[in-house]
Amino acid sequence: MADTSETFQDHCYLEHLNDATLLHNSKQRFKADLIYTYISEILLVLNPFKTVTPADGPKDLYGEEMMARYKDAPRTKRDPHIFAVAEMSFVHMRESKQSQSLLVAGESGAGKTETNKHLMHFLIWRAGTAAGREHLSEDILRTNPVLESLGNAKTIGNNNSSRFGKYLVIKFDRDHKVLGAEVRTFLLEKSRVTNASGRNERSYHIFYQLLKGSQVEGGHGAACLKGKTPADFAYTSLSGTAFTEVIPDLTAFGEMDMALVASNILSADERAAVYDTLAALLHLGNVQLEVDEQDVCSVTAATRAHLAKAEELLGIGEIGNVLIERVLRTPRTGTEYHIALDKTAAVNQRDAFVKFIYSSLFLLIVTRMNAKLDASAKRTHSRIGLLDVFGFEIFPTNSFEQLCINYANEKLHNFFLMRVFDVEIELYKMQNLPIDVKTLSYPDNAKVIELLEKPPASIFSILESQCKMAKSSDLHFCAALHEQLTKHPQFATLSSSKIKLAKDSKLKDEDSFVVKHYAAAVCYSCAGFLEKNSDTLSEQFQSKLAASSRPLVKEIADAEKVEEKIKADRGMMSARGA
C-alpha cells in the first residue's frame, strides 16, 4: 500500500496548488485505495474499477455502518466520501429551507451512475420516509434496473453507459422525510436502437436481455423470440458484439422483470405487451426493401413474414405501403398527397418509426414510475435533485449524438464554473478579503457555446436551416458550416486540425468538421446529421398505433403528448413556487 503520510484529504491544503501537485496527491491517494479527495466543497472521485475495502472502520465502503459515520458529522471531521456530500446537501436543505442539487460530472465510464446510486441510497436512509410511504424507498430503488435496461448500453469505453440524461428529484415534507420522487429524463439516444454499428458496441441492454429471458421455460419474455439470438436480428448484430461479461443478460433481465412486477407500474398484460413491442421492433429491423425496374420501392418477399409478425405484435393493420410513401396534407383543404419514397428514404422512415416507438415506450414507463413515486407531490416542501448526465464523449467516429452530449457538457461546465467562482467571490467578501474580480482568470468555454448555439451563424442554427431546405443533404450541411464558420476560433477543418484518426477512417474535410471543445478537439462526421435532427414520422404511423388492438400500444402513440403536458404542468408548479 502506498504511503499516505504526505498526502492531503483536500487539495486546497497543498502548499503549492497546481496541476502537477494535484495530480501527484490524487495518484498517491489512489494507490492507497483512497478514491475520494476534496477540492474545498467539491468531491473528486477516481473510479477504482474494483471493490474497495477501507483500511479503517467499517469494511463495507457503502454499507449502513459507513452511512452512520457520516450522519450529523461535519464534512471536515470525516474522511472524504460521497456520503459526506450527501449529508452536507441534506443539512443545507434542512437548515436553510432551500432545495439542493447535486451534480455528478465526468467522462463516459467514470462511474457517475454508480455514484448517483450511492447518493440516492444515503439520502433515503438519512431522511427516512413519510407516514404512509413506507415502501417508497424500495420503489425508488426499483427504478434503477428498469432504467438501466431500457436506457443503458455497451459502448467502446463503457460496458454500462447511460445513453440518456437523468435528473432524479427526491421530495421531502416539512419534517424532512422523503415524501416522493420524480424521474426526469432527457436526450435519449434514439439512434442507438437502429444503428449500434460501432465496433464493441451494442444497442440497448433490454434487447439482449429480452432475447436471453425469452429462452427460459415459464419465463416472462416474448414467446416469439424463443430459439432466437442477437445474430437473428439486424439491430442486435450490426456491430458483431452480442454479449458483455460484466452484465450477464439473463440475470439482468430477471432483475428488471422482478422490479417491474414488484413496483406494480405495469399489469401482467401490460408487461407482456412491453416485451412484445420490443420484439416487434426487432422484427421491423429485419424488414428489407428493394426497388424494381421502374424504381418502385417495396418490401422484399423474403422479409414480409417479419413485417407481418411486427404488425401482429403491435396489434396494428398492414403498414407495408406506409413504409414506402410519405403523405402530405394541405393545411387549407386537407387534401392528401402520397409521395413514393426511394429505398434510402423508406429505410430511414422504417427506422424513424422504430425510434418513435422505443422512445415513446421509454417515456411511458418513466411516466408510470412517476405516477407511483410522486403520489403526494402536493405536500412537497423541499427537494434534492441528483443529476446524472452523459460524460464528454470522443469515439473513433463521432456523430450528431456525440455533438448533443458534448454540447450538454459544455453548458454544464459553463454553469459549474460560474457557480464556483460566484461562491468563492462571495466567501472573499464575507471574510473581508481583498479581491479584484476584473483580474480573475479561469478557463472560459463561452466561445464554444457560441459556436454551437448562437444564431444566426452557429452549428445548430445552420443545421436547422438545412433541414428546412427541400433538397439539402449532409454534404450541403457540411459545406455550409465550412463557409460560414471557418473564421470562428473554436471551429476547424479536419486537415487544419492536429487530430489523428484511425487508419481505416475515410473522413475528409468535405464530410466532417472539428469543434475545439473545452475538454479536447473532436472531429464529427456529418453523415446522418439531417436525418437524425429531423427524425420526422408520417402521421399515418401514429394513426396506426392509435388504432391498435393493444391498449399499451395506444398509450405509446400519445406518450409524447403526455410528456409535453407534464412539462407544462411542472412549469406552472415552478412558477407558483410549489
PDB file of N, CA and C in Angstrom, residues 247-330:
ATOM      1  N   ILE A 247     -22.108  -7.595 -17.495  1.00  0.00           N
ATOM      2  CA  ILE A 247     -23.537  -7.581 -17.189  1.00  0.00           C
ATOM      3  C   ILE A 247     -24.179  -8.819 -17.806  1.00  0.00           C
ATOM      4  N   PRO A 248     -24.350  -9.905 -17.033  1.00  0.00           N
ATOM      5  CA  PRO A 248     -24.997 -11.116 -17.579  1.00  0.00           C
ATOM      6  C   PRO A 248     -26.433 -10.797 -17.973  1.00  0.00           C
ATOM      7  N   ASP A 249     -26.760 -10.983 -19.230  1.00  0.00           N
ATOM      8  CA  ASP A 249     -28.060 -10.548 -19.741  1.00  0.00           C
ATOM      9  C   ASP A 249     -29.229 -11.264 -19.088  1.00  0.00           C
ATOM     10  N   LEU A 250     -29.089 -12.559 -18.834  1.00  0.00           N
ATOM     11  CA  LEU A 250     -30.194 -13.311 -18.242  1.00  0.00           C
ATOM     12  C   LEU A 250     -30.463 -12.837 -16.810  1.00  0.00           C
ATOM     13  N   THR A 251     -29.404 -12.650 -16.036  1.00  0.00           N
ATOM     14  CA  THR A 251     -29.554 -12.163 -14.656  1.00  0.00           C
ATOM     15  C   THR A 251     -30.167 -10.775 -14.645  1.00  0.00           C
ATOM     16  N   ALA A 252     -29.658  -9.921 -15.521  1.00  0.00           N
ATOM     17  CA  ALA A 252     -30.158  -8.536 -15.573  1.00  0.00           C
ATOM     18  C   ALA A 252     -31.624  -8.492 -15.990  1.00  0.00           C
ATOM     19  N   PHE A 253     -32.016  -9.376 -16.916  1.00  0.00           N
ATOM     20  CA  PHE A 253     -33.423  -9.425 -17.318  1.00  0.00           C
ATOM     21  C   PHE A 253     -34.298  -9.823 -16.134  1.00  0.00           C
ATOM     22  N   GLY A 254     -33.854 -10.805 -15.372  1.00  0.00           N
ATOM     23  CA  GLY A 254     -34.616 -11.240 -14.203  1.00  0.00           C
ATOM     24  C   GLY A 254     -34.783 -10.118 -13.189  1.00  0.00           C
ATOM     25  N   GLU A 255     -33.712  -9.329 -12.973  1.00  0.00           N
ATOM     26  CA  GLU A 255     -33.781  -8.216 -12.018  1.00  0.00           C
ATOM     27  C   GLU A 255     -34.718  -7.126 -12.518  1.00  0.00           C
ATOM     28  N   MET A 256     -34.635  -6.832 -13.816  1.00  0.00           N
ATOM     29  CA  MET A 256     -35.502  -5.810 -14.391  1.00  0.00           C
ATOM     30  C   MET A 256     -36.965  -6.244 -14.341  1.00  0.00           C
ATOM     31  N   ASP A 257     -37.227  -7.504 -14.713  1.00  0.00           N
ATOM     32  CA  ASP A 257     -38.592  -8.018 -14.725  1.00  0.00           C
ATOM     33  C   ASP A 257     -39.169  -8.049 -13.307  1.00  0.00           C
ATOM     34  N   MET A 258     -38.343  -8.456 -12.351  1.00  0.00           N
ATOM     35  CA  MET A 258     -38.783  -8.501 -10.957  1.00  0.00           C
ATOM     36  C   MET A 258     -39.095  -7.094 -10.438  1.00  0.00           C
ATOM     37  N   ALA A 259     -38.290  -6.111 -10.871  1.00  0.00           N
ATOM     38  CA  ALA A 259     -38.529  -4.729 -10.454  1.00  0.00           C
ATOM     39  C   ALA A 259     -39.855  -4.219 -11.009  1.00  0.00           C
ATOM     40  N   LEU A 260     -40.173  -4.585 -12.253  1.00  0.00           N
ATOM     41  CA  LEU A 260     -41.452  -4.188 -12.836  1.00  0.00           C
ATOM     42  C   LEU A 260     -42.624  -4.825 -12.093  1.00  0.00           C
ATOM     43  N   VAL A 261     -42.460  -6.099 -11.736  1.00  0.00           N
ATOM     44  CA  VAL A 261     -43.525  -6.808 -11.022  1.00  0.00           C
ATOM     45  C   VAL A 261     -43.724  -6.185  -9.639  1.00  0.00           C
ATOM     46  N   ALA A 262     -42.618  -6.004  -8.901  1.00  0.00           N
ATOM     47  CA  ALA A 262     -42.704  -5.518  -7.529  1.00  0.00           C
ATOM     48  C   ALA A 262     -43.199  -4.077  -7.445  1.00  0.00           C
ATOM     49  N   SER A 263     -42.799  -3.249  -8.414  1.00  0.00           N
ATOM     50  CA  SER A 263     -43.203  -1.840  -8.378  1.00  0.00           C
ATOM     51  C   SER A 263     -44.660  -1.652  -8.787  1.00  0.00           C
ATOM     52  N   ASN A 264     -45.200  -2.646  -9.515  1.00  0.00           N
ATOM     53  CA  ASN A 264     -46.618  -2.633  -9.910  1.00  0.00           C
ATOM     54  C   ASN A 264     -46.969  -1.414 -10.768  1.00  0.00           C
ATOM     55  N   ILE A 265     -46.029  -0.975 -11.592  1.00  0.00           N
ATOM     56  CA  ILE A 265     -46.340   0.137 -12.501  1.00  0.00           C
ATOM     57  C   ILE A 265     -46.976  -0.369 -13.797  1.00  0.00           C
ATOM     58  N   LEU A 266     -46.872  -1.678 -14.037  1.00  0.00           N
ATOM     59  CA  LEU A 266     -47.495  -2.304 -15.201  1.00  0.00           C
ATOM     60  C   LEU A 266     -48.237  -3.551 -14.745  1.00  0.00           C
ATOM     61  N   SER A 267     -49.393  -3.797 -15.329  1.00  0.00           N
ATOM     62  CA  SER A 267     -50.085  -5.055 -15.061  1.00  0.00           C
ATOM     63  C   SER A 267     -49.354  -6.177 -15.794  1.00  0.00           C
ATOM     64  N   ALA A 268     -49.719  -7.407 -15.503  1.00  0.00           N
ATOM     65  CA  ALA A 268     -49.089  -8.553 -16.169  1.00  0.00           C
ATOM     66  C   ALA A 268     -49.290  -8.472 -17.683  1.00  0.00           C
ATOM     67  N   ASP A 269     -50.500  -8.088 -18.113  1.00  0.00           N
ATOM     68  CA  ASP A 269     -50.775  -7.963 -19.548  1.00  0.00           C
ATOM     69  C   ASP A 269     -49.943  -6.844 -20.170  1.00  0.00           C
ATOM     70  N   GLU A 270     -49.797  -5.740 -19.443  1.00  0.00           N
ATOM     71  CA  GLU A 270     -49.018  -4.614 -19.969  1.00  0.00           C
ATOM     72  C   GLU A 270     -47.540  -4.969 -20.053  1.00  0.00           C
ATOM     73  N   ARG A 271     -47.059  -5.701 -19.070  1.00  0.00           N
ATOM     74  CA  ARG A 271     -45.655  -6.116 -19.110  1.00  0.00           C
ATOM     75  C   ARG A 271     -45.401  -7.020 -20.312  1.00  0.00           C
ATOM     76  N   ALA A 272     -46.329  -7.927 -20.574  1.00  0.00           N
ATOM     77  CA  ALA A 272     -46.213  -8.794 -21.751  1.00  0.00           C
ATOM     78  C   ALA A 272     -46.265  -7.964 -23.026  1.00  0.00           C
ATOM     79  N   ALA A 273     -47.102  -6.916 -23.025  1.00  0.00           N
ATOM     80  CA  ALA A 273     -47.212  -6.039 -24.198  1.00  0.00           C
ATOM     81  C   ALA A 273     -45.918  -5.269 -24.427  1.00  0.00           C
ATOM     82  N   VAL A 274     -45.241  -4.890 -23.354  1.00  0.00           N
ATOM     83  CA  VAL A 274     -43.939  -4.213 -23.481  1.00  0.00           C
ATOM     84  C   VAL A 274     -42.943  -5.128 -24.169  1.00  0.00           C
ATOM     85  N   TYR A 275     -42.864  -6.370 -23.720  1.00  0.00           N
ATOM     86  CA  TYR A 275     -41.912  -7.313 -24.313  1.00  0.00           C
ATOM     87  C   TYR A 275     -42.274  -7.628 -25.765  1.00  0.00           C
ATOM     88  N   ASP A 276     -43.560  -7.743 -26.047  1.00  0.00           N
ATOM     89  CA  ASP A 276     -43.983  -7.976 -27.437  1.00  0.00           C
ATOM     90  C   ASP A 276     -43.655  -6.773 -28.316  1.00  0.00           C
ATOM     91  N   THR A 277     -43.796  -5.573 -27.762  1.00  0.00           N
ATOM     92  CA  THR A 277     -43.483  -4.361 -28.533  1.00  0.00           C
ATOM     93  C   THR A 277     -41.996  -4.317 -28.870  1.00  0.00           C
ATOM     94  N   LEU A 278     -41.161  -4.663 -27.901  1.00  0.00           N
ATOM     95  CA  LEU A 278     -39.717  -4.695 -28.151  1.00  0.00           C
ATOM     96  C   LEU A 278     -39.365  -5.758 -29.184  1.00  0.00           C
ATOM     97  N   ALA A 279     -40.039  -6.905 -29.110  1.00  0.00           N
ATOM     98  CA  ALA A 279     -39.821  -7.956 -30.113  1.00  0.00           C
ATOM     99  C   ALA A 279     -40.256  -7.478 -31.491  1.00  0.00           C
ATOM    100  N   ALA A 280     -41.342  -6.703 -31.542  1.00  0.00           N
ATOM    101  CA  ALA A 280     -41.824  -6.164 -32.821  1.00  0.00           C
ATOM    102  C   ALA A 280     -40.774  -5.262 -33.457  1.00  0.00           C
ATOM    103  N   LEU A 281     -40.074  -4.482 -32.635  1.00  0.00           N
ATOM    104  CA  LEU A 281     -39.031  -3.603 -33.168  1.00  0.00           C
ATOM    105  C   LEU A 281     -37.892  -4.406 -33.784  1.00  0.00           C
ATOM    106  N   LEU A 282     -37.547  -5.519 -33.141  1.00  0.00           N
ATOM    107  CA  LEU A 282     -36.505  -6.384 -33.716  1.00  0.00           C
ATOM    108  C   LEU A 282     -36.945  -6.927 -35.069  1.00  0.00           C
ATOM    109  N   HIS A 283     -38.199  -7.325 -35.180  1.00  0.00           N
ATOM    110  CA  HIS A 283     -38.705  -7.846 -36.457  1.00  0.00           C
ATOM    111  C   HIS A 283     -38.760  -6.739 -37.514  1.00  0.00           C
ATOM    112  N   LEU A 284     -39.131  -5.529 -37.116  1.00  0.00           N
ATOM    113  CA  LEU A 284     -39.148  -4.417 -38.073  1.00  0.00           C
ATOM    114  C   LEU A 284     -37.754  -4.143 -38.616  1.00  0.00           C
ATOM    115  N   GLY A 285     -36.754  -4.310 -37.771  1.00  0.00           N
ATOM    116  CA  GLY A 285     -35.374  -4.103 -38.237  1.00  0.00           C
ATOM    117  C   GLY A 285     -34.950  -5.099 -39.292  1.00  0.00           C
ATOM    118  N   ASN A 286     -35.627  -6.243 -39.337  1.00  0.00           N
ATOM    119  CA  ASN A 286     -35.302  -7.262 -40.346  1.00  0.00           C
ATOM    120  C   ASN A 286     -36.061  -7.059 -41.654  1.00  0.00           C
ATOM    121  N   VAL A 287     -36.968  -6.101 -41.670  1.00  0.00           N
ATOM    122  CA  VAL A 287     -37.723  -5.820 -42.897  1.00  0.00           C
ATOM    123  C   VAL A 287     -36.812  -5.102 -43.888  1.00  0.00           C
ATOM    124  N   GLN A 288     -36.609  -5.715 -45.036  1.00  0.00           N
ATOM    125  CA  GLN A 288     -35.749  -5.135 -46.063  1.00  0.00           C
ATOM    126  C   GLN A 288     -36.596  -4.606 -47.217  1.00  0.00           C
ATOM    127  N   LEU A 289     -36.029  -3.638 -47.929  1.00  0.00           N
ATOM    128  CA  LEU A 289     -36.745  -3.002 -49.036  1.00  0.00           C
ATOM    129  C   LEU A 289     -35.932  -3.125 -50.318  1.00  0.00           C
ATOM    130  N   GLU A 290     -36.636  -3.109 -51.440  1.00  0.00           N
ATOM    131  CA  GLU A 290     -35.982  -3.227 -52.743  1.00  0.00           C
ATOM    132  C   GLU A 290     -36.719  -2.362 -53.763  1.00  0.00           C
ATOM    133  N   VAL A 291     -36.059  -2.085 -54.862  1.00  0.00           N
ATOM    134  CA  VAL A 291     -36.699  -1.320 -55.935  1.00  0.00           C
ATOM    135  C   VAL A 291     -36.709  -2.173 -57.204  1.00  0.00           C
ATOM    136  N   ASP A 292     -37.785  -2.060 -57.981  1.00  0.00           N
ATOM    137  CA  ASP A 292     -37.877  -2.833 -59.226  1.00  0.00           C
ATOM    138  C   ASP A 292     -37.339  -2.006 -60.393  1.00  0.00           C
ATOM    139  N   GLU A 293     -37.549  -2.476 -61.575  1.00  0.00           N
ATOM    140  CA  GLU A 293     -37.022  -1.797 -62.759  1.00  0.00           C
ATOM    141  C   GLU A 293     -37.628  -0.420 -62.964  1.00  0.00           C
ATOM    142  N   GLN A 294     -38.820  -0.188 -62.425  1.00  0.00           N
ATOM    143  CA  GLN A 294     -39.475   1.126 -62.531  1.00  0.00           C
ATOM    144  C   GLN A 294     -39.161   2.014 -61.315  1.00  0.00           C
ATOM    145  N   ASP A 295     -38.170   1.593 -60.541  1.00  0.00           N
ATOM    146  CA  ASP A 295     -37.762   2.327 -59.338  1.00  0.00           C
ATOM    147  C   ASP A 295     -38.870   2.427 -58.304  1.00  0.00           C
ATOM    148  N   VAL A 296     -39.767   1.450 -58.310  1.00  0.00           N
ATOM    149  CA  VAL A 296     -40.828   1.405 -57.299  1.00  0.00           C
ATOM    150  C   VAL A 296     -40.321   0.586 -56.114  1.00  0.00           C
ATOM    151  N   CYS A 297     -40.417   1.155 -54.929  1.00  0.00           N
ATOM    152  CA  CYS A 297     -39.898   0.514 -53.719  1.00  0.00           C
ATOM    153  C   CYS A 297     -40.964  -0.390 -53.101  1.00  0.00           C
ATOM    154  N   SER A 298     -40.533  -1.530 -52.543  1.00  0.00           N
ATOM    155  CA  SER A 298     -41.465  -2.449 -51.880  1.00  0.00           C
ATOM    156  C   SER A 298     -40.703  -3.307 -50.884  1.00  0.00           C
ATOM    157  N   VAL A 299     -41.444  -3.958 -49.991  1.00  0.00           N
ATOM    158  CA  VAL A 299     -40.848  -4.880 -49.017  1.00  0.00           C
ATOM    159  C   VAL A 299     -40.469  -6.166 -49.738  1.00  0.00           C
ATOM    160  N   THR A 300     -39.286  -6.678 -49.479  1.00  0.00           N
ATOM    161  CA  THR A 300     -38.852  -7.902 -50.153  1.00  0.00           C
ATOM    162  C   THR A 300     -39.711  -9.085 -49.711  1.00  0.00           C
ATOM    163  N   ALA A 301     -39.910 -10.018 -50.610  1.00  0.00           N
ATOM    164  CA  ALA A 301     -40.733 -11.192 -50.310  1.00  0.00           C
ATOM    165  C   ALA A 301     -40.164 -11.986 -49.141  1.00  0.00           C
ATOM    166  N   ALA A 302     -38.810 -12.018 -49.054  1.00  0.00           N
ATOM    167  CA  ALA A 302     -38.151 -12.815 -48.014  1.00  0.00           C
ATOM    168  C   ALA A 302     -38.355 -12.263 -46.608  1.00  0.00           C
ATOM    169  N   THR A 303     -38.709 -10.975 -46.503  1.00  0.00           N
ATOM    170  CA  THR A 303     -38.837 -10.381 -45.160  1.00  0.00           C
ATOM    171  C   THR A 303     -40.271  -9.962 -44.827  1.00  0.00           C
ATOM    172  N   ARG A 304     -41.226 -10.344 -45.681  1.00  0.00           N
ATOM    173  CA  ARG A 304     -42.619  -9.986 -45.387  1.00  0.00           C
ATOM    174  C   ARG A 304     -43.130 -10.666 -44.120  1.00  0.00           C
ATOM    175  N   ALA A 305     -42.587 -11.825 -43.804  1.00  0.00           N
ATOM    176  CA  ALA A 305     -43.001 -12.527 -42.583  1.00  0.00           C
ATOM    177  C   ALA A 305     -42.614 -11.720 -41.342  1.00  0.00           C
ATOM    178  N   HIS A 306     -41.464 -11.072 -41.402  1.00  0.00           N
ATOM    179  CA  HIS A 306     -41.032 -10.222 -40.281  1.00  0.00           C
ATOM    180  C   HIS A 306     -41.988  -9.038 -40.116  1.00  0.00           C
ATOM    181  N   LEU A 307     -42.413  -8.453 -41.234  1.00  0.00           N
ATOM    182  CA  LEU A 307     -43.348  -7.328 -41.172  1.00  0.00           C
ATOM    183  C   LEU A 307     -44.687  -7.783 -40.592  1.00  0.00           C
ATOM    184  N   ALA A 308     -45.148  -8.941 -41.048  1.00  0.00           N
ATOM    185  CA  ALA A 308     -46.427  -9.458 -40.557  1.00  0.00           C
ATOM    186  C   ALA A 308     -46.361  -9.743 -39.051  1.00  0.00           C
ATOM    187  N   LYS A 309     -45.245 -10.284 -38.588  1.00  0.00           N
ATOM    188  CA  LYS A 309     -45.087 -10.575 -37.164  1.00  0.00           C
ATOM    189  C   LYS A 309     -45.067  -9.277 -36.349  1.00  0.00           C
ATOM    190  N   ALA A 310     -44.388  -8.257 -36.861  1.00  0.00           N
ATOM    191  CA  ALA A 310     -44.346  -6.959 -36.173  1.00  0.00           C
ATOM    192  C   ALA A 310     -45.749  -6.362 -36.081  1.00  0.00           C
ATOM    193  N   GLU A 311     -46.507  -6.433 -37.171  1.00  0.00           N
ATOM    194  CA  GLU A 311     -47.887  -5.915 -37.175  1.00  0.00           C
ATOM    195  C   GLU A 311     -48.751  -6.657 -36.153  1.00  0.00           C
ATOM    196  N   GLU A 312     -48.555  -7.977 -36.095  1.00  0.00           N
ATOM    197  CA  GLU A 312     -49.318  -8.790 -35.139  1.00  0.00           C
ATOM    198  C   GLU A 312     -48.978  -8.412 -33.697  1.00  0.00           C
ATOM    199  N   LEU A 313     -47.703  -8.279 -33.397  1.00  0.00           N
ATOM    200  CA  LEU A 313     -47.271  -7.971 -32.037  1.00  0.00           C
ATOM    201  C   LEU A 313     -47.717  -6.583 -31.585  1.00  0.00           C
ATOM    202  N   LEU A 314     -47.762  -5.655 -32.524  1.00  0.00           N
ATOM    203  CA  LEU A 314     -48.197  -4.292 -32.203  1.00  0.00           C
ATOM    204  C   LEU A 314     -49.712  -4.139 -32.242  1.00  0.00           C
ATOM    205  N   GLY A 315     -50.388  -5.134 -32.803  1.00  0.00           N
ATOM    206  CA  GLY A 315     -51.844  -5.072 -32.889  1.00  0.00           C
ATOM    207  C   GLY A 315     -52.326  -4.017 -33.863  1.00  0.00           C
ATOM    208  N   ILE A 316     -51.599  -3.835 -34.951  1.00  0.00           N
ATOM    209  CA  ILE A 316     -51.954  -2.800 -35.928  1.00  0.00           C
ATOM    210  C   ILE A 316     -52.220  -3.435 -37.289  1.00  0.00           C
ATOM    211  N   GLY A 317     -52.835  -2.661 -38.169  1.00  0.00           N
ATOM    212  CA  GLY A 317     -53.099  -3.141 -39.517  1.00  0.00           C
ATOM    213  C   GLY A 317     -51.844  -3.146 -40.368  1.00  0.00           C
ATOM    214  N   GLU A 318     -51.997  -3.492 -41.624  1.00  0.00           N
ATOM    215  CA  GLU A 318     -50.844  -3.574 -42.528  1.00  0.00           C
ATOM    216  C   GLU A 318     -50.183  -2.208 -42.713  1.00  0.00           C
ATOM    217  N   ILE A 319     -48.850  -2.205 -42.657  1.00  0.00           N
ATOM    218  CA  ILE A 319     -48.102  -0.945 -42.825  1.00  0.00           C
ATOM    219  C   ILE A 319     -47.088  -1.023 -43.961  1.00  0.00           C
ATOM    220  N   GLY A 320     -47.192  -2.084 -44.775  1.00  0.00           N
ATOM    221  CA  GLY A 320     -46.248  -2.233 -45.886  1.00  0.00           C
ATOM    222  C   GLY A 320     -46.241  -1.026 -46.801  1.00  0.00           C
ATOM    223  N   ASN A 321     -47.424  -0.537 -47.170  1.00  0.00           N
ATOM    224  CA  ASN A 321     -47.497   0.628 -48.057  1.00  0.00           C
ATOM    225  C   ASN A 321     -47.096   1.911 -47.340  1.00  0.00           C
ATOM    226  N   VAL A 322     -47.344   1.980 -46.032  1.00  0.00           N
ATOM    227  CA  VAL A 322     -46.985   3.178 -45.269  1.00  0.00           C
ATOM    228  C   VAL A 322     -45.475   3.344 -45.208  1.00  0.00           C
ATOM    229  N   LEU A 323     -44.736   2.236 -45.199  1.00  0.00           N
ATOM    230  CA  LEU A 323     -43.278   2.290 -45.130  1.00  0.00           C
ATOM    231  C   LEU A 323     -42.659   2.941 -46.364  1.00  0.00           C
ATOM    232  N   ILE A 324     -43.326   2.810 -47.509  1.00  0.00           N
ATOM    233  CA  ILE A 324     -42.686   3.200 -48.771  1.00  0.00           C
ATOM    234  C   ILE A 324     -43.233   4.502 -49.351  1.00  0.00           C
ATOM    235  N   GLU A 325     -44.026   5.234 -48.562  1.00  0.00           N
ATOM    236  CA  GLU A 325     -44.533   6.508 -49.053  1.00  0.00           C
ATOM    237  C   GLU A 325     -44.640   7.525 -47.930  1.00  0.00           C
ATOM    238  N   ARG A 326     -44.646   8.768 -48.314  1.00  0.00           N
ATOM    239  CA  ARG A 326     -44.868   9.844 -47.348  1.00  0.00           C
ATOM    240  C   ARG A 326     -46.147  10.568 -47.749  1.00  0.00           C
ATOM    241  N   VAL A 327     -46.972  10.856 -46.765  1.00  0.00           N
ATOM    242  CA  VAL A 327     -48.245  11.519 -47.021  1.00  0.00           C
ATOM    243  C   VAL A 327     -48.164  12.975 -46.588  1.00  0.00           C
ATOM    244  N   LEU A 328     -48.467  13.862 -47.499  1.00  0.00           N
ATOM    245  CA  LEU A 328     -48.522  15.289 -47.194  1.00  0.00           C
ATOM    246  C   LEU A 328     -49.967  15.754 -47.269  1.00  0.00           C
ATOM    247  N   ARG A 329     -50.353  16.602 -46.340  1.00  0.00           N
ATOM    248  CA  ARG A 329     -51.724  17.101 -46.306  1.00  0.00           C
ATOM    249  C   ARG A 329     -51.702  18.631 -46.402  1.00  0.00           C
ATOM    250  N   THR A 330     -52.483  19.175 -47.317  1.00  0.00           N
ATOM    251  CA  THR A 330     -52.537  20.636 -47.461  1.00  0.00           C
ATOM    252  C   THR A 330     -53.266  21.230 -46.263  1.00  0.00           C
TER     253      THR A 330
END
